[in-house]
mmCIF file of C-alpha atoms in Angstrom:
data_model
loop_
_atom_site.group_PDB
_atom_site.id
_atom_site.type_symbol
_atom_site.label_atom_id
_atom_site.label_comp_id
_atom_site.label_asym_id
_atom_site.label_seq_id
_atom_site.Cartn_x
_atom_site.Cartn_y
_atom_site.Cartn_z
ATOM 1 C CA MET A 213 -2.418 -17.668 -29.531
ATOM 2 C CA THR A 214 1.354 -17.356 -29.659
ATOM 3 C CA ILE A 215 2.920 -15.507 -26.745
ATOM 4 C CA THR A 216 5.732 -13.264 -27.999
ATOM 5 C CA THR A 217 8.692 -11.902 -26.086
ATOM 6 C CA ALA A 218 7.343 -8.401 -26.726
ATOM 7 C CA MET A 219 4.106 -9.331 -24.953
ATOM 8 C CA ILE A 220 6.038 -10.786 -22.015
ATOM 9 C CA LYS A 221 8.216 -7.674 -21.843
ATOM 10 C CA GLU A 222 5.188 -5.356 -21.875
ATOM 11 C CA LEU A 223 3.462 -7.326 -19.112
ATOM 12 C CA ARG A 224 6.643 -7.361 -17.025
ATOM 13 C CA GLU A 225 6.998 -3.578 -17.360
ATOM 14 C CA ARG A 226 3.382 -3.079 -16.304
ATOM 15 C CA THR A 227 3.411 -5.438 -13.355
ATOM 16 C CA GLY A 228 7.012 -5.989 -12.268
ATOM 17 C CA ALA A 229 6.481 -9.763 -12.525
ATOM 18 C CA GLY A 230 9.218 -12.221 -13.419
ATOM 19 C CA ILE A 231 9.650 -13.539 -16.960
ATOM 20 C CA MET A 232 8.203 -16.986 -16.321
ATOM 21 C CA ASP A 233 5.323 -15.632 -14.217
ATOM 22 C CA ALA A 234 4.440 -13.185 -17.006
ATOM 23 C CA LYS A 235 4.634 -15.938 -19.636
ATOM 24 C CA ARG A 236 2.416 -18.302 -17.610
ATOM 25 C CA ALA A 237 -0.139 -15.545 -16.948
ATOM 26 C CA LEU A 238 -0.295 -14.644 -20.652
ATOM 27 C CA GLU A 239 -0.735 -18.309 -21.571
ATOM 28 C CA GLU A 240 -3.490 -18.723 -18.989
ATOM 29 C CA ALA A 241 -5.196 -15.540 -20.249
ATOM 30 C CA GLY A 242 -4.929 -16.576 -23.887
ATOM 31 C CA GLY A 243 -2.794 -13.543 -24.714
ATOM 32 C CA ASP A 244 -5.218 -11.010 -23.129
ATOM 33 C CA MET A 245 -2.918 -8.424 -21.502
ATOM 34 C CA GLU A 246 -5.539 -7.073 -19.053
ATOM 35 C CA ARG A 247 -6.589 -10.519 -17.878
ATOM 36 C CA ALA A 248 -2.941 -11.583 -17.510
ATOM 37 C CA ALA A 249 -2.220 -8.496 -15.389
ATOM 38 C CA GLU A 250 -5.203 -9.362 -13.177
ATOM 39 C CA ILE A 251 -3.977 -12.967 -12.821
ATOM 40 C CA LEU A 252 -0.552 -11.695 -11.732
ATOM 41 C CA ARG A 253 -2.155 -9.249 -9.300
ATOM 42 C CA GLN A 254 -4.181 -12.064 -7.696
ATOM 43 C CA GLN A 255 -1.095 -14.286 -7.470
ATOM 44 C CA GLY A 256 0.810 -11.422 -5.860
ATOM 45 C CA LEU A 257 -1.924 -10.876 -3.277
ATOM 46 C CA ALA A 258 -1.864 -14.593 -2.417
ATOM 47 C CA ARG A 259 1.926 -14.458 -1.970
ATOM 48 C CA ALA A 260 1.570 -11.328 0.161
ATOM 49 C CA ALA A 261 -0.963 -13.049 2.426
ATOM 50 C CA ARG A 262 1.500 -15.896 3.046
ATOM 51 C CA LYS A 263 4.177 -13.377 4.104
ATOM 52 C CA ALA A 264 1.922 -11.474 6.520
ATOM 53 C CA GLY A 265 3.151 -13.234 9.648
ATOM 54 C CA ARG A 266 6.854 -12.700 9.030
ATOM 55 C CA ALA A 267 8.806 -10.343 11.305
ATOM 56 C CA THR A 268 9.534 -6.820 10.102
ATOM 57 C CA GLY A 269 12.572 -5.452 11.927
ATOM 58 C CA GLN A 270 13.995 -3.163 9.238
ATOM 59 C CA GLY A 271 12.536 -0.298 7.225
ATOM 60 C CA LEU A 272 12.499 3.469 6.994
ATOM 61 C CA VAL A 273 11.319 6.514 8.864
ATOM 62 C CA HIS A 274 10.376 9.217 6.374
ATOM 63 C CA ALA A 275 9.297 12.839 6.733
ATOM 64 C CA TYR A 276 7.089 14.608 4.210
ATOM 65 C CA ILE A 277 6.427 18.342 4.354
ATOM 66 C CA HIS A 278 3.588 19.834 2.303
ATOM 67 C CA GLY A 279 1.806 23.122 1.804
ATOM 68 C CA GLY A 280 4.750 25.469 2.102
ATOM 69 C CA GLY A 281 5.699 23.987 5.447
ATOM 70 C CA ARG A 282 2.192 24.119 6.940
ATOM 71 C CA ILE A 283 1.568 20.352 7.019
ATOM 72 C CA GLY A 284 4.006 17.545 7.759
ATOM 73 C CA ALA A 285 3.922 13.815 8.250
ATOM 74 C CA LEU A 286 6.380 11.410 9.803
ATOM 75 C CA ILE A 287 5.911 7.703 9.109
ATOM 76 C CA GLU A 288 7.654 4.451 10.033
ATOM 77 C CA VAL A 289 7.246 1.597 7.559
ATOM 78 C CA ASN A 290 8.870 -1.748 8.320
ATOM 79 C CA CYS A 291 10.086 -4.571 6.100
ATOM 80 C CA GLU A 292 12.106 -7.737 6.713
ATOM 81 C CA THR A 293 15.584 -6.736 5.502
ATOM 82 C CA ASP A 294 17.663 -3.601 5.091
ATOM 83 C CA PHE A 295 18.285 -4.681 1.484
ATOM 84 C CA VAL A 296 14.604 -4.142 0.624
ATOM 85 C CA ALA A 297 14.494 -0.956 2.720
ATOM 86 C CA ARG A 298 17.129 0.543 0.403
ATOM 87 C CA THR A 299 15.291 -0.265 -2.844
ATOM 88 C CA ASP A 300 13.708 2.508 -4.880
ATOM 89 C CA ILE A 301 10.362 0.680 -4.848
ATOM 90 C CA PHE A 302 10.269 0.618 -1.032
ATOM 91 C CA LYS A 303 11.477 4.220 -0.710
ATOM 92 C CA GLN A 304 8.777 5.386 -3.143
ATOM 93 C CA LEU A 305 6.126 3.441 -1.232
ATOM 94 C CA VAL A 306 7.169 5.028 2.068
ATOM 95 C CA HIS A 307 7.189 8.497 0.490
ATOM 96 C CA ASP A 308 3.717 7.933 -0.992
ATOM 97 C CA LEU A 309 2.400 6.728 2.367
ATOM 98 C CA ALA A 310 3.797 9.804 4.139
ATOM 99 C CA MET A 311 2.151 11.964 1.480
ATOM 100 C CA GLN A 312 -1.123 10.056 2.057
ATOM 101 C CA VAL A 313 -0.942 10.792 5.796
ATOM 102 C CA ALA A 314 -0.284 14.495 5.161
ATOM 103 C CA ALA A 315 -3.128 14.756 2.656
ATOM 104 C CA THR A 316 -5.845 12.731 4.380
ATOM 105 C CA ALA A 317 -5.132 13.026 8.127
ATOM 106 C CA PRO A 318 -5.923 9.452 9.211
ATOM 107 C CA ARG A 319 -5.955 8.769 12.940
ATOM 108 C CA TYR A 320 -5.227 5.029 12.999
ATOM 109 C CA VAL A 321 -3.068 2.624 10.998
ATOM 110 C CA SER A 322 -5.531 -0.291 10.830
ATOM 111 C CA VAL A 323 -9.132 -1.114 11.662
ATOM 112 C CA GLU A 324 -7.940 -3.122 14.686
ATOM 113 C CA ASP A 325 -6.423 0.067 16.151
ATOM 114 C CA VAL A 326 -9.780 1.881 16.344
ATOM 115 C CA PRO A 327 -11.228 1.689 19.895
ATOM 116 C CA PRO A 328 -14.747 0.135 19.908
ATOM 117 C CA ASP A 329 -16.402 3.216 21.439
ATOM 118 C CA ILE A 330 -14.828 5.515 18.812
ATOM 119 C CA LEU A 331 -15.917 3.072 16.089
ATOM 120 C CA GLN A 332 -19.549 3.079 17.251
ATOM 121 C CA GLU A 333 -19.609 6.863 17.587
ATOM 122 C CA GLY A 334 -17.984 7.300 14.172
ATOM 123 C CA ILE A 335 -20.397 4.925 12.445
ATOM 124 C CA GLN A 336 -23.325 6.963 13.786
ATOM 125 C CA GLU A 337 -21.769 10.255 12.623
ATOM 126 C CA ALA A 338 -20.609 9.025 9.203
ATOM 127 C CA GLY A 339 -23.677 6.912 8.476
ATOM 128 C CA SER A 340 -21.782 3.709 7.674
ATOM 129 C CA ARG A 341 -18.876 1.668 8.982
ATOM 130 C CA ASP A 342 -16.965 1.715 5.685
ATOM 131 C CA LYS A 343 -17.325 5.472 5.245
ATOM 132 C CA PHE A 344 -16.049 6.128 8.770
ATOM 133 C CA LEU A 345 -13.110 3.737 8.407
ATOM 134 C CA GLN A 346 -12.085 5.352 5.096
ATOM 135 C CA GLN A 347 -11.911 8.676 6.926
ATOM 136 C CA VAL A 348 -9.843 7.598 9.934
ATOM 137 C CA VAL A 349 -7.925 4.396 9.034
ATOM 138 C CA LEU A 350 -4.871 4.739 6.789
ATOM 139 C CA LEU A 351 -5.040 1.206 5.346
ATOM 140 C CA ALA A 352 -8.757 1.560 4.517
ATOM 141 C CA GLN A 353 -8.397 4.859 2.640
ATOM 142 C CA PRO A 354 -8.492 5.167 -1.144
ATOM 143 C CA PHE A 355 -4.887 5.695 -2.290
ATOM 144 C CA ILE A 356 -4.395 9.331 -3.322
ATOM 145 C CA LYS A 357 -2.412 8.430 -6.444
ATOM 146 C CA ASP A 358 -4.939 5.789 -7.592
ATOM 147 C CA PRO A 359 -8.336 6.002 -5.831
ATOM 148 C CA SER A 360 -9.409 2.682 -7.384
ATOM 149 C CA LYS A 361 -7.114 0.976 -4.824
ATOM 150 C CA THR A 362 -6.953 1.188 -1.056
ATOM 151 C CA VAL A 363 -3.686 1.941 0.731
ATOM 152 C CA GLU A 364 -3.689 -1.657 1.945
ATOM 153 C CA GLU A 365 -3.913 -2.948 -1.647
ATOM 154 C CA VAL A 366 -0.974 -0.738 -2.661
ATOM 155 C CA ILE A 367 1.076 -2.199 0.202
ATOM 156 C CA GLN A 368 0.036 -5.746 -0.793
ATOM 157 C CA GLU A 369 1.226 -5.077 -4.348
ATOM 158 C CA ALA A 370 4.583 -3.866 -2.994
ATOM 159 C CA ILE A 371 4.848 -7.033 -0.893
ATOM 160 C CA ALA A 372 4.237 -9.101 -4.018
ATOM 161 C CA ARG A 373 6.878 -7.176 -5.985
ATOM 162 C CA LEU A 374 9.532 -7.094 -3.261
ATOM 163 C CA GLY A 375 8.949 -10.540 -1.797
ATOM 164 C CA GLU A 376 8.933 -9.366 1.822
ATOM 165 C CA ASN A 377 6.348 -8.517 4.425
ATOM 166 C CA ILE A 378 5.777 -4.769 4.781
ATOM 167 C CA ARG A 379 3.770 -2.995 7.440
ATOM 168 C CA VAL A 380 3.089 0.542 8.532
ATOM 169 C CA ARG A 381 4.121 0.671 12.162
ATOM 170 C CA ARG A 382 3.129 4.231 13.093
ATOM 171 C CA PHE A 383 2.763 7.768 11.848
ATOM 172 C CA ALA A 384 2.253 11.308 13.066
ATOM 173 C CA ARG A 385 0.746 14.269 11.236
ATOM 174 C CA PHE A 386 1.386 17.887 12.107
ATOM 175 C CA GLU A 387 -0.537 20.905 10.873
ATOM 176 C CA LEU A 388 0.410 24.473 11.702
ATOM 177 C CA GLY A 389 -2.162 25.985 14.044
ATOM 178 C CA SER A 390 -3.831 22.651 14.815
ATOM 179 C CA ASP A 391 -3.952 21.140 18.297
ATOM 180 C CA GLU A 392 -4.056 17.593 16.910
ATOM 181 C CA ALA A 393 -0.829 15.772 16.060
#
């Protein structure tokens, strides 16, 4: 099958991939747009995994207020450079993550942050490890804008698009009348 510039353009708009990456993915997929998008997603996740150990000293602190001022979230998301921190893609990601915290009230950033005794107690209450972690761990939760992905997968996709390591450092959630922060 012949790969046209229109096909490359469409795939780039869908995935944010570079021209040559989009062309190679379409060639590998035999012109199948869905399969090419999946190939690019897998390549992006592999690139993101290689960047995971890099230092993240820049980023943004963002506040999100919801429910007529009854619920608020404050989140710190780090990246490698201030250049990436100023991009619209990064700003939108941070905003979406703050909105996720406000909407779902996670208690921990990652699975590693959950104390073992709380984990055991939660597994017994929730009935399964995965169900409990989806309730209390931000990175394990289904993303509110696309429940087919976890928050961690959304961050991995942003890493692939921006070319830098990104990590959620910390967050706080406030609800009017609640004793928990």
